[in-house]
Short mmCIF file of C-alpha atoms in Angstrom, two decimals:
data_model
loop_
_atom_site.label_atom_id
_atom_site.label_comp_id
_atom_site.label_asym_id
_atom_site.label_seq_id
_atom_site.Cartn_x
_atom_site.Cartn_y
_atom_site.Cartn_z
CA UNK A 1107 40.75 -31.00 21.45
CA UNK A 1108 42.04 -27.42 22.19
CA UNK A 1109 42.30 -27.09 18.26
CA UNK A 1110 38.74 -28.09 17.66
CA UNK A 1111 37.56 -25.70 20.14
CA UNK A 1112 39.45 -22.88 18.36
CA UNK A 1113 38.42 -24.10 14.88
CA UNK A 1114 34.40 -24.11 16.21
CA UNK A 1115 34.69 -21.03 18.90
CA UNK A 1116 36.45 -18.41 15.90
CA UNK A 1117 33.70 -18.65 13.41
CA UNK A 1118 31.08 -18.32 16.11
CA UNK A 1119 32.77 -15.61 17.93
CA UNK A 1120 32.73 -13.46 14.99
CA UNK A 1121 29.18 -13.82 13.71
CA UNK A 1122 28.71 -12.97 17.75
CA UNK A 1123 30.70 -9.86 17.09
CA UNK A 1124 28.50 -8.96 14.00
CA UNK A 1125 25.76 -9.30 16.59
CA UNK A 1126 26.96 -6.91 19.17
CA UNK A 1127 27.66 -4.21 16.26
CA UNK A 1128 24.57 -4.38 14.78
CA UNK A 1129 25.47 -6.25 11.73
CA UNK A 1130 22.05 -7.84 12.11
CA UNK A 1131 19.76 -8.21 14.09
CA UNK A 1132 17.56 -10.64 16.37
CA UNK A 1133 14.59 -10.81 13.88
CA UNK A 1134 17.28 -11.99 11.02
CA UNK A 1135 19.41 -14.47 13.41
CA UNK A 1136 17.06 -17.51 11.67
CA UNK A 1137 18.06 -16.96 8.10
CA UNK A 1138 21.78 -16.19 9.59
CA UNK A 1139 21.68 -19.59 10.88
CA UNK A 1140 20.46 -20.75 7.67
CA UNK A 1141 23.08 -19.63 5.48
CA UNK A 1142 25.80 -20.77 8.35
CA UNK A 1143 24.09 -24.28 7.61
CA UNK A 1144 23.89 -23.98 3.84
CA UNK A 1145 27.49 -23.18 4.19
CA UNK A 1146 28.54 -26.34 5.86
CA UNK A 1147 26.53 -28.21 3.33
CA UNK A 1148 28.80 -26.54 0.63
CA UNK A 1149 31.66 -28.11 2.71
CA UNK A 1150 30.22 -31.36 2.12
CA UNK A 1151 29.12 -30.69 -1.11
CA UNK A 1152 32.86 -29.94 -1.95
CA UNK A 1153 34.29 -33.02 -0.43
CA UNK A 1154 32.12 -35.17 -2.27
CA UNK A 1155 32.84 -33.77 -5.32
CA UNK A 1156 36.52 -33.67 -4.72
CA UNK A 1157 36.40 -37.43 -3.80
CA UNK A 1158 35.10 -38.39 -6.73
CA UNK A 1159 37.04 -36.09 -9.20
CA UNK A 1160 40.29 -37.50 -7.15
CA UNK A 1161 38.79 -40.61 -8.52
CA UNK A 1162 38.76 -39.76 -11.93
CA UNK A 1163 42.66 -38.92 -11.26
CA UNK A 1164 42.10 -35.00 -11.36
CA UNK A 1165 45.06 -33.34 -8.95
CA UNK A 1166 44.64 -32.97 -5.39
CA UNK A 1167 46.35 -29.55 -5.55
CA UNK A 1168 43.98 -28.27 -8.52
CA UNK A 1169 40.72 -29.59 -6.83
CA UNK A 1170 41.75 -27.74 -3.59
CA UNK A 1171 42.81 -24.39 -5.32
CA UNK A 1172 40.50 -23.89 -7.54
CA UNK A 1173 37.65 -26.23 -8.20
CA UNK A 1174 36.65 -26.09 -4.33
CA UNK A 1175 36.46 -22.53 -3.97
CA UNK A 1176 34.71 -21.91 -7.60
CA UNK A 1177 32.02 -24.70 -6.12
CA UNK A 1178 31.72 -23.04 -2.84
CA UNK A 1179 31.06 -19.78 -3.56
CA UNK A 1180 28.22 -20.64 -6.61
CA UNK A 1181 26.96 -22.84 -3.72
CA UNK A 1182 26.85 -19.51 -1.47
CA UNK A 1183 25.76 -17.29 -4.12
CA UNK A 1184 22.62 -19.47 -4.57
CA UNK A 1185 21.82 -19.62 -1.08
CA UNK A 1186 22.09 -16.01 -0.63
CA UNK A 1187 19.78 -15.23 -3.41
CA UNK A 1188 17.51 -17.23 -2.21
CA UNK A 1189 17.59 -15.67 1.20
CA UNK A 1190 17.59 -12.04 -0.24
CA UNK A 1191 15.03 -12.80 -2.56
CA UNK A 1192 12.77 -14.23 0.51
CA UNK A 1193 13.51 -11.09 2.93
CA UNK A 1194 13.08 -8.54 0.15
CA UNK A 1195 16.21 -6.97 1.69
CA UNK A 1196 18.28 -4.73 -0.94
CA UNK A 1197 20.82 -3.45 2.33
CA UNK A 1198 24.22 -4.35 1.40
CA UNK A 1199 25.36 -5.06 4.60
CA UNK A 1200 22.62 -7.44 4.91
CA UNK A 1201 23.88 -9.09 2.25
CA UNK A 1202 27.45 -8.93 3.17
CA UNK A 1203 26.43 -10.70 6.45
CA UNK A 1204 24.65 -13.59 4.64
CA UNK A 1205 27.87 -13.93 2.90
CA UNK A 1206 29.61 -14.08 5.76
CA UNK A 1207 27.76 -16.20 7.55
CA UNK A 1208 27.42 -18.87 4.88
CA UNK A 1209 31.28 -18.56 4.74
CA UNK A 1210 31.50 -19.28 8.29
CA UNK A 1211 29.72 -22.36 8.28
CA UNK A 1212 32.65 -23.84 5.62
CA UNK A 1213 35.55 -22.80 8.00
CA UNK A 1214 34.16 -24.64 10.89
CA UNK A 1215 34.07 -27.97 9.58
CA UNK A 1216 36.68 -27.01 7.79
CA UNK A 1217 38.93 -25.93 10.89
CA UNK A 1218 37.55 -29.23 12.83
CA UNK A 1219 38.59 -31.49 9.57
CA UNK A 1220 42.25 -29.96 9.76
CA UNK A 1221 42.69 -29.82 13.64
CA UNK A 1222 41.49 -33.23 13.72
CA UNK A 1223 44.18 -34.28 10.85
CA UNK A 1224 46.91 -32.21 12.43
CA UNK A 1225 46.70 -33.02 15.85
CA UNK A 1226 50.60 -33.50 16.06
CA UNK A 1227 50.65 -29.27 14.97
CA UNK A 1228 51.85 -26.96 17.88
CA UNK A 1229 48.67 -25.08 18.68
CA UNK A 1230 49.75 -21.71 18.11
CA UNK A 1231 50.20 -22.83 14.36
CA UNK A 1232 46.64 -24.39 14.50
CA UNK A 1233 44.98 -20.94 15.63
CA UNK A 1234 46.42 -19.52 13.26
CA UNK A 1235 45.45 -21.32 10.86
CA UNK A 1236 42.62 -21.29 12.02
CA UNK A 1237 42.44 -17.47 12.21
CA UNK A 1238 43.32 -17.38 8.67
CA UNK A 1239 41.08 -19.42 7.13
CA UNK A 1240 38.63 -18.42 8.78
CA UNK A 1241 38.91 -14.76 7.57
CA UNK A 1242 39.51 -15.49 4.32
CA UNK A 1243 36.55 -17.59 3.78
CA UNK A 1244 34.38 -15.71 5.56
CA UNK A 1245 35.68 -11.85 3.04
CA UNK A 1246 35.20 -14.57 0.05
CA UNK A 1247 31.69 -15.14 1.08
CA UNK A 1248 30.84 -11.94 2.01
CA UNK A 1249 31.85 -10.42 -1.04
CA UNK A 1250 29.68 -12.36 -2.74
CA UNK A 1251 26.80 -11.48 -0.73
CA UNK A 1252 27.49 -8.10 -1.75
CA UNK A 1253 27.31 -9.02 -5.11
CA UNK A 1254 24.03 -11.27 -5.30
CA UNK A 1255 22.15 -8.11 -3.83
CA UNK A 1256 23.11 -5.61 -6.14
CA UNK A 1257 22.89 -8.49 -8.55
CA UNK A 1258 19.26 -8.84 -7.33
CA UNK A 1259 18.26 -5.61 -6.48
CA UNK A 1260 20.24 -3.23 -8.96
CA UNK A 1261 18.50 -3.16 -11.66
CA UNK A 1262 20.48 -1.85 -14.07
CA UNK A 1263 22.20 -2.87 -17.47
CA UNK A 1264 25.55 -4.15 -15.58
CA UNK A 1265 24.08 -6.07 -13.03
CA UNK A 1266 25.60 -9.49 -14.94
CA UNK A 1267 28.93 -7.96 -14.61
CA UNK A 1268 28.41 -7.19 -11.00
CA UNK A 1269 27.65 -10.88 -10.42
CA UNK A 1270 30.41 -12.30 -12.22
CA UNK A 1271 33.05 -9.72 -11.18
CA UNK A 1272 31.70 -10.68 -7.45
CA UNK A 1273 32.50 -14.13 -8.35
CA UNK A 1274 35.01 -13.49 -9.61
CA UNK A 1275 37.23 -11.70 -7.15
CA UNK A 1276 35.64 -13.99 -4.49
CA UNK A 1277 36.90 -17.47 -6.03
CA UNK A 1278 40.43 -15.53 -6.46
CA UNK A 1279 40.85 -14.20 -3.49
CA UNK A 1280 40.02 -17.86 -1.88
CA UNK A 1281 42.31 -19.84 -4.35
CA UNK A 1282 45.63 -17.32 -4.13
CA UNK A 1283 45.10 -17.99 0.06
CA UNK A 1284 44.65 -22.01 -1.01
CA UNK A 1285 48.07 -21.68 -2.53
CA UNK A 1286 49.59 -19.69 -0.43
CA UNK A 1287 48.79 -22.46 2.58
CA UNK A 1288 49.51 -25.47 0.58
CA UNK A 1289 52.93 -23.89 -0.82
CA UNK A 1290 54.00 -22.58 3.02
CA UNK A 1291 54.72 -19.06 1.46
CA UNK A 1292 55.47 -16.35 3.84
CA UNK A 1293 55.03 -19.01 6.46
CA UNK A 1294 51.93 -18.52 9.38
CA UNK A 1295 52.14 -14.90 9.27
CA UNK A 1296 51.10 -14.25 5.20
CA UNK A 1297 48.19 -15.88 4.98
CA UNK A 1298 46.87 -13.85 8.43
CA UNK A 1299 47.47 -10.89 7.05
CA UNK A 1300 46.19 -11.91 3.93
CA UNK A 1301 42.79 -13.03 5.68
CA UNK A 1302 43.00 -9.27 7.70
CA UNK A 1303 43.62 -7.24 4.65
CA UNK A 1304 41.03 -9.40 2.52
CA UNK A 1305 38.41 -8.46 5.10
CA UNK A 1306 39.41 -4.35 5.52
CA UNK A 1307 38.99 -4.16 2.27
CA UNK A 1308 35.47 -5.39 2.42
CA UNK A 1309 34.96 -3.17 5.60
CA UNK A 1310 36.60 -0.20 3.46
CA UNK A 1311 34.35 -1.14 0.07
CA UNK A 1312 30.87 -0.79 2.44
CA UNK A 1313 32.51 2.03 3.99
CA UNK A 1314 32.09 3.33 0.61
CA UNK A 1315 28.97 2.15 -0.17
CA UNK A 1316 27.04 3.38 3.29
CA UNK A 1317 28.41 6.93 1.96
CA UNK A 1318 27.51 7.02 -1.60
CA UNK A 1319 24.25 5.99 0.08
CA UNK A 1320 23.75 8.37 2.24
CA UNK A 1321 24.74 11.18 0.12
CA UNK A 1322 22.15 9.28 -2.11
CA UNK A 1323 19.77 9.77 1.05
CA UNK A 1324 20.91 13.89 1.21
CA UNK A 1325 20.35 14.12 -1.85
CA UNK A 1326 16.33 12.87 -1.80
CA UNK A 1327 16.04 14.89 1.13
CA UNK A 1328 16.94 18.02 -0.87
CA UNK A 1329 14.98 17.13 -3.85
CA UNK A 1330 11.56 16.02 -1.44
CA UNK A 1331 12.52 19.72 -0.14
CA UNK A 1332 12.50 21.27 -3.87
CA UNK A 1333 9.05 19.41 -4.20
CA UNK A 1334 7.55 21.48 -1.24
CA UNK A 1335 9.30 24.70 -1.81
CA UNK A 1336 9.10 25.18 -5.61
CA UNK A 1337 7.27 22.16 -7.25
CA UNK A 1338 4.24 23.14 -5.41
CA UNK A 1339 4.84 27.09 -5.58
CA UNK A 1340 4.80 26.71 -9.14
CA UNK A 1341 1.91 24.56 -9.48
CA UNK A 1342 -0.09 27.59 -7.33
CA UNK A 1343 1.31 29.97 -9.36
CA UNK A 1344 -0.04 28.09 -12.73
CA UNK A 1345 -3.10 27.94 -11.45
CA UNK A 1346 -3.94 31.86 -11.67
CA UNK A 1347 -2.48 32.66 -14.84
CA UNK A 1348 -4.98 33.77 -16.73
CA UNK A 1349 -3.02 33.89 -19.94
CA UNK A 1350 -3.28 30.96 -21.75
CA UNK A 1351 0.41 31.95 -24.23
CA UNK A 1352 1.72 32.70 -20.77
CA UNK A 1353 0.71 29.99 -19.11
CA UNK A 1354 2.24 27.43 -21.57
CA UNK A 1355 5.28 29.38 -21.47
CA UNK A 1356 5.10 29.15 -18.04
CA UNK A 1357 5.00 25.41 -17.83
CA UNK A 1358 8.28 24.87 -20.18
CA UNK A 1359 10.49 27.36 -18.47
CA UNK A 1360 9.91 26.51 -14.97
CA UNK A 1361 10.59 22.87 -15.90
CA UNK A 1362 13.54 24.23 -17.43
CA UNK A 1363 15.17 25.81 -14.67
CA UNK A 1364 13.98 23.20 -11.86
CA UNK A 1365 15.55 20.10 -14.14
CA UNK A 1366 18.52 22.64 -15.28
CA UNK A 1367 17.60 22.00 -19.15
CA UNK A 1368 19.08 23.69 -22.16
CA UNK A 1369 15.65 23.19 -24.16
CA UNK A 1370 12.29 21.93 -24.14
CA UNK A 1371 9.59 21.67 -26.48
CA UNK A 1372 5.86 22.13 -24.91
CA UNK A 1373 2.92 20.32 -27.19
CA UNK A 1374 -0.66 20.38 -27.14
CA UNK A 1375 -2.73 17.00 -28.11
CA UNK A 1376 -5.54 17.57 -30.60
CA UNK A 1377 -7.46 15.04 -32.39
CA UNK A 1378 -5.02 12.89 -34.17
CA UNK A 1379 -1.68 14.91 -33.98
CA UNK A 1380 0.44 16.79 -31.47
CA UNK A 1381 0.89 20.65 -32.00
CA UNK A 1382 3.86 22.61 -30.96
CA UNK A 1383 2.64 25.24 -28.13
CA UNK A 1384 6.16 26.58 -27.18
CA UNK A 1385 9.65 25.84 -28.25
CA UNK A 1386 12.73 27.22 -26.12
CA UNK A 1387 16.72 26.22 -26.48
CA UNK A 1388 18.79 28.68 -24.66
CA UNK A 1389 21.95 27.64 -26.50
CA UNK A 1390 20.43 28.43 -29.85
CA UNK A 1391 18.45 31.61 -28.63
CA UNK A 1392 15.44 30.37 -29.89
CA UNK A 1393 12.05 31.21 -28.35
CA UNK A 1394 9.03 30.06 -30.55
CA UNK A 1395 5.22 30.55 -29.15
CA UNK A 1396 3.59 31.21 -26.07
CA UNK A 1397 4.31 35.26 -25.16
CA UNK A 1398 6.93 35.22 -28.21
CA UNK A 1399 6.14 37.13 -30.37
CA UNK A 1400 7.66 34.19 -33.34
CA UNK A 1401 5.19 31.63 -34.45
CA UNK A 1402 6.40 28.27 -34.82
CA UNK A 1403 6.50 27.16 -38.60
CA UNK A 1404 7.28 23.21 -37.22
CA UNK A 1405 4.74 20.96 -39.06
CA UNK A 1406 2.30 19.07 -36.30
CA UNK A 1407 3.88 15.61 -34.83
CA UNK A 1408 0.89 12.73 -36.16
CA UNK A 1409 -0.20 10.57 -33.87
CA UNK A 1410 -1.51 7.62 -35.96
CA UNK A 1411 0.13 7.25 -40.25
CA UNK A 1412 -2.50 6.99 -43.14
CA UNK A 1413 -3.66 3.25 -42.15
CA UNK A 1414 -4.25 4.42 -38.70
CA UNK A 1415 -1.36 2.60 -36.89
CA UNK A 1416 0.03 4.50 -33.85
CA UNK A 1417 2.95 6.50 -34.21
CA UNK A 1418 5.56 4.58 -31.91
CA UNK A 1419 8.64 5.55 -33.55
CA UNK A 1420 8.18 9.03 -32.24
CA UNK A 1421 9.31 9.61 -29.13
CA UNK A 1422 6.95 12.47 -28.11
CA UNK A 1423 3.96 10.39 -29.72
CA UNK A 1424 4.87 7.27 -28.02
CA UNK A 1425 4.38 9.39 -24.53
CA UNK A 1426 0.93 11.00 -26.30
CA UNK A 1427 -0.48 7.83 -27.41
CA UNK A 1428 0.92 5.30 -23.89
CA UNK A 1429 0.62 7.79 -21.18
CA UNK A 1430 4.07 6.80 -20.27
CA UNK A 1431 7.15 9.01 -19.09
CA UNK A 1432 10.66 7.89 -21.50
CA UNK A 1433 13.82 9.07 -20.09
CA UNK A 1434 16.27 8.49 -23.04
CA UNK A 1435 20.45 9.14 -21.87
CA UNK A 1436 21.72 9.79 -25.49
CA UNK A 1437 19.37 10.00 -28.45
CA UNK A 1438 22.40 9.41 -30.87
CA UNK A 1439 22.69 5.77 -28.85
CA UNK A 1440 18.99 4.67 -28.77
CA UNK A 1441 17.20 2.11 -31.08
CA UNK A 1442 14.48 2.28 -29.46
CA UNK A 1443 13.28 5.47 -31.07
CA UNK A 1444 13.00 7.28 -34.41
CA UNK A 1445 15.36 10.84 -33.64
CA UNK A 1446 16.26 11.41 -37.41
CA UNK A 1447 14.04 14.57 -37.38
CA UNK A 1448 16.28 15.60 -34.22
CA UNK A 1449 19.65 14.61 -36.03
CA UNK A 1450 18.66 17.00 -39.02
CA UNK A 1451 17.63 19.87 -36.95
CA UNK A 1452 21.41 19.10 -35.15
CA UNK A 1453 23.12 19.24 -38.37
CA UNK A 1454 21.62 21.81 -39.06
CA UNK A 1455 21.84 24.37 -36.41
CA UNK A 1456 25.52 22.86 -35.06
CA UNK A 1457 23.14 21.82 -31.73
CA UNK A 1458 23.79 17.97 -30.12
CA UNK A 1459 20.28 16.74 -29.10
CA UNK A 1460 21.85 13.94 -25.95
CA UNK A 1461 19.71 13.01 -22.91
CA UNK A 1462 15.39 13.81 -23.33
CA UNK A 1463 13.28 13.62 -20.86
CA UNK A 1464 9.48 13.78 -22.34
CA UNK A 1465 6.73 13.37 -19.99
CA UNK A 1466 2.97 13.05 -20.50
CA UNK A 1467 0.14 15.40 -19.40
CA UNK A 1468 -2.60 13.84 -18.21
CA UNK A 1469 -5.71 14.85 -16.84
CA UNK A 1470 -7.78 14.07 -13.68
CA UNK A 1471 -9.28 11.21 -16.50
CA UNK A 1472 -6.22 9.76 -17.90
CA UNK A 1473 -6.26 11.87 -21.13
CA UNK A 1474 -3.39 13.22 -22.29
CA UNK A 1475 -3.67 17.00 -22.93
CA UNK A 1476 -0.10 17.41 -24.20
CA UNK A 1477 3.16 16.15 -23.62
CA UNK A 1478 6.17 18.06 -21.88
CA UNK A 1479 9.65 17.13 -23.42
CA UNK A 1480 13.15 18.13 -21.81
CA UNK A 1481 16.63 18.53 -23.73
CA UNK A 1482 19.84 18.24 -22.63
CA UNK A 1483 20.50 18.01 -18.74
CA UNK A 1484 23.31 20.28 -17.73
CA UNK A 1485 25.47 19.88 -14.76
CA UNK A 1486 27.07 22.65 -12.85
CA UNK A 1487 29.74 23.48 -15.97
CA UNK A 1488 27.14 23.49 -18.80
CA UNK A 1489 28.26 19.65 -19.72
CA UNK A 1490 25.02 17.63 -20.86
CA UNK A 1491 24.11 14.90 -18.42
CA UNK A 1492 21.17 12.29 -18.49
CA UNK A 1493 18.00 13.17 -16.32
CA UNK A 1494 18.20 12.09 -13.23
CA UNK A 1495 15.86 8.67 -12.36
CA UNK A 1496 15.12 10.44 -9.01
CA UNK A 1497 14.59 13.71 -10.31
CA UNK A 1498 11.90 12.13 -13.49
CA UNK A 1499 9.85 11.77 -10.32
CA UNK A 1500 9.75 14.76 -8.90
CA UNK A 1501 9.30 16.32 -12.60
CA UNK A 1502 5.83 13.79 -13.11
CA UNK A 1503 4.28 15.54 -10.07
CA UNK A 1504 5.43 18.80 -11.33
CA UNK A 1505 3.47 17.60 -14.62
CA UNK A 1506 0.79 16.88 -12.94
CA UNK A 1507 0.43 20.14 -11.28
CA UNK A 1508 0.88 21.35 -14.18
CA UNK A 1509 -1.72 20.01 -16.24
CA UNK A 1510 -4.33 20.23 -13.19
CA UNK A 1511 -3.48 24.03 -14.25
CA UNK A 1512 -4.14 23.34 -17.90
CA UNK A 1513 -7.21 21.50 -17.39
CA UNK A 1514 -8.91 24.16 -14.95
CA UNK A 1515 -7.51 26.98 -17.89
CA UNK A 1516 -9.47 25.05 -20.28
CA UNK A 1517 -12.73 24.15 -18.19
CA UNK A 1518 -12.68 28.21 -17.13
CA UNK A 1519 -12.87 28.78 -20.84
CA UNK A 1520 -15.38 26.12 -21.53
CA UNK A 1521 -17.29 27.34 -18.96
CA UNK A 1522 -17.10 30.89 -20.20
CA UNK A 1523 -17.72 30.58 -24.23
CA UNK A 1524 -20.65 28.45 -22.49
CA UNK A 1525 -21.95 31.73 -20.60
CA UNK A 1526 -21.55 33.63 -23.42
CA UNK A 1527 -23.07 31.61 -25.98
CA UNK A 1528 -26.23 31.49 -22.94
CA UNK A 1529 -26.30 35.18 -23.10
CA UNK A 1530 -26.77 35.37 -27.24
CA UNK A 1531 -29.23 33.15 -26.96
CA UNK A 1532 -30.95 34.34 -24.10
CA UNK A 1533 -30.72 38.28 -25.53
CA UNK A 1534 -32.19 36.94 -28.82
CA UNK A 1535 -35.24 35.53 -27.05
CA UNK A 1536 -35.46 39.05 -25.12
CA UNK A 1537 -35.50 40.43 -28.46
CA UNK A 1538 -37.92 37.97 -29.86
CA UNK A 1539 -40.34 38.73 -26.99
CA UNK A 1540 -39.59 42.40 -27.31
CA UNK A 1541 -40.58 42.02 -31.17
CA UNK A 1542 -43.52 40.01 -30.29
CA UNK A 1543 -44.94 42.70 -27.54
CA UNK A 1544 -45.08 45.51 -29.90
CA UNK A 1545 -46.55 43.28 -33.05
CA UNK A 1546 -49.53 42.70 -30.50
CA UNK A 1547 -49.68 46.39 -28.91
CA UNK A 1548 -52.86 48.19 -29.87
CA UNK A 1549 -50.58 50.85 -30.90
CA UNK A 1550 -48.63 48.57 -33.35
CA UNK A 1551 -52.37 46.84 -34.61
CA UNK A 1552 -53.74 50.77 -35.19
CA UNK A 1553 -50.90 52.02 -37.10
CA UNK A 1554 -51.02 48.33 -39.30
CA UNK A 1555 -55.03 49.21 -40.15
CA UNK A 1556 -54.05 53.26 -40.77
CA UNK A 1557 -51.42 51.79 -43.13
CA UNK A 1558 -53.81 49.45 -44.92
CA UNK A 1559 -56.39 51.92 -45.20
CA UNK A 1560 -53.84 54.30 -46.78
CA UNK A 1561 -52.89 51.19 -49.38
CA UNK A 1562 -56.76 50.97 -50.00
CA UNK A 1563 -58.00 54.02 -50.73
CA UNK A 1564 -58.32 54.77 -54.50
CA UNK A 1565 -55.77 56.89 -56.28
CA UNK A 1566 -56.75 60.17 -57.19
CA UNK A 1567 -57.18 60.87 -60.88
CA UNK A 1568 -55.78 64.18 -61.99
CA UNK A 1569 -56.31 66.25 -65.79
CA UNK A 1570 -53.79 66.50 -68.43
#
């Protein structure tokens, strides 16, 4: 009885642990309980299938090293999706608890089943076992949490690997402790530290991740900062250029330096094509448009071919013609884009055209006035890095300060050749009226009947 009492009281002292430290809290204690109970259906799930593949004459020792855990921990997997997916939680520790919990809910039926068909075992042997198992199953389960909520919530090219890898190392981990018991190696004593390393290295891995996280966190913090103390400061200072070169230029080099770029290509949309406005690549030393004094001899970018289909294949098109920001990593990697055009200009000059970053300029209405395209990330020794996800953000409000600037340049201007074009007009009624006034004078009507009267007199005849 003592042994059943240890086999029960472990598990549940340790998910009462996790409660005092803050694993979880009381709001989530229901769908804790829930995955402790889906876990203890896996145990029965697992005996049932092992009865009736013992049937079928499949070893005892092979169904208990590896088929059981491989079942348990897809059964666990799926139940911790399903709660993640519910709660909308993407906290790894939240995850890791689920885990654990579901793992927790095997080892107690599974400690009661053994204590109950080892009662003859002296009971410090039982606790430990006991102890053991309990850890082990529980870091099995847990790591698999981990791994369905970066499986879920990760979404990212590697997130099948993630998932299997989880699996993976889970099912492992439980099946080398499943051999280790059945086999007696190292006695009590290996397979408790086995369970207490298993689970420190869990502690140790989200450890890890709670500090790539929160540098992740310091990180935002600095770059929400960079949005108030230069994003915005340069959006002001757009505003009141009055230089329309200038204030192209403007736009491209201060989204240069604030993205640390090594080029960047600024174009303006006109009717059915894209024209280049400004063209800067510090590596090269070129500097095309705007206050340059070079004009750029690049032919326009088309925005639709001859039958009028859209120019997708383009990436700076694509952004014209969609409205939509594309963050490429490597341009010499991509299908999803036509960069032959870039590839020549890189054989060319000896440049390498890697990570782009082209962004959209839309106006108050949607339409896109131009499009703003990055080059080549650098990090802190010149090496070229994609654009950061986190940092595309802050550079799309930075675009749209940006073209609020644009758009006010180009109403001020509208609004001005407007004026002026009101002023011809109205001086050439002025002078119309003026005209008309001194047609009607008396003055004007004397001098036209002293000229007619001149026309009609007769001309004087004079003698040979």
């Amino acid at each position: 009885m003592t042994a059943i009492v240890i086999g029960v009281g472990l598990p549940l002292g340790m998910l009462l642990i996790m409660f005092i430290f803050r694993l979880f809290a009381a709001r989530t204690i229901g769908w804790v309980l829930l995955c402790m109970a889906w876990g203890a259906l896996g145990y029965e799930a697992a005996i049932l299938l092992n009865t009736r593949l013992g049937n079928l004459g499949i070893d005892n020792k092979i169904l208990s090293i590896l088929l059981t855990p491989l079942l348990l921990q897809i059964l666990i997997a799926l139940g911790v999706l399903f709660v993640v997916s519910r709660r909308q939680s993407d906290n790894l520790v939240d995850g890791a608890v689920y885990g654990f919990a579901a793992g927790l809910g095997f080892a107690i039926l599974d400690n009661v089943e053994f204590a109950l068909g080892n009662a003859d075992q002296a009971l410090a042997n039982a606790l430990l076992r006991s102890f053991s198992s309990t850890l082990v199953l529980a870091t099995a389960s847990g790591i698999v949490g981990v791994s369905m909520t970066q499986f879920h919530f990760r979404h990212r090219a590697n997130r099948v690997a993630i998932l299997l890898s989880g699996l993976g190392a889970a099912v492992g981990y439980n099946s080398l402790y499943n051999l280790l018991a059945q086999r007696a190696i190292g006695g009590e004593i290996l397979p408790v530290a086995f369970g207490i390393g298993g689970i420190t290295l869990v502690g140790l891995y989200l450890a890890g991740q709670l500090r790539t996280i929160l540098n992740q966190l310091g990180i935002e913090k600095k770059r929400a900062d960079s949005l108030l103390d230069i994003v915005i400061p340069i959006g002001v200072q757009l505003s009141t250029e009055k230089n329309f070169g200038n204030l192209l230029e403007n736009m491209l080099v201060e989204a240069k330096k604030f993205c640390s770029a090594d080029a960047g290509t600024l174009y303006l949309a006109r009717e059915k094509h894209l024209e280049f406005a400004v063209l800067r690549n510090d590596t090269l030393r070129i500097a095309m448009g705007g206050s340059s004094p070079v004009d750029i001899t690049l032919p326009d970018l088309h925005l639709y071919d001859d039958a009028g289909t859209p120019n997708h294949h383009n990436i700076a098109t694509y952004a014209a013609l969609t409205g939509k920001t594309i963050n490429i990593e490597d341009a010499y990697e991509t299908k999803d884009f036509d960069f032959s055009g870039t590839r020549a200009f890189d054989r060319t000059n000896g440049y390498q055209s890697i990570s782009f970053l082209t962004i959209p300029l839309k106006g108050n209405e949607g339409k896109v006035l131009g499009v703003l395209q990055l080059i080549n990330a650098l990090n802190s020794k010149r090496e070229i890095i994609p654009f950061d996800k986190n940092l595309q953000l802050l550079m799309e409000s930075f675009s749209s300060l940006a073209t609020a600037a644009l758009e006010g340049y180009i109403q001020e201007q509208k609004l001005r050749n407007e004026i002026q074009q009101l002023r011809i007009e109205i001086d050439a009624v002025k002078r119309s009226q003026q005209v008309e006034e001194i047609t009607n004078s008396d003055y004007f009507k004397n001098l036209q009947e002293k000229a007619k009267s001149f026309r009609d007199q007769p001309e004087k005849k004079t003698d040979d």
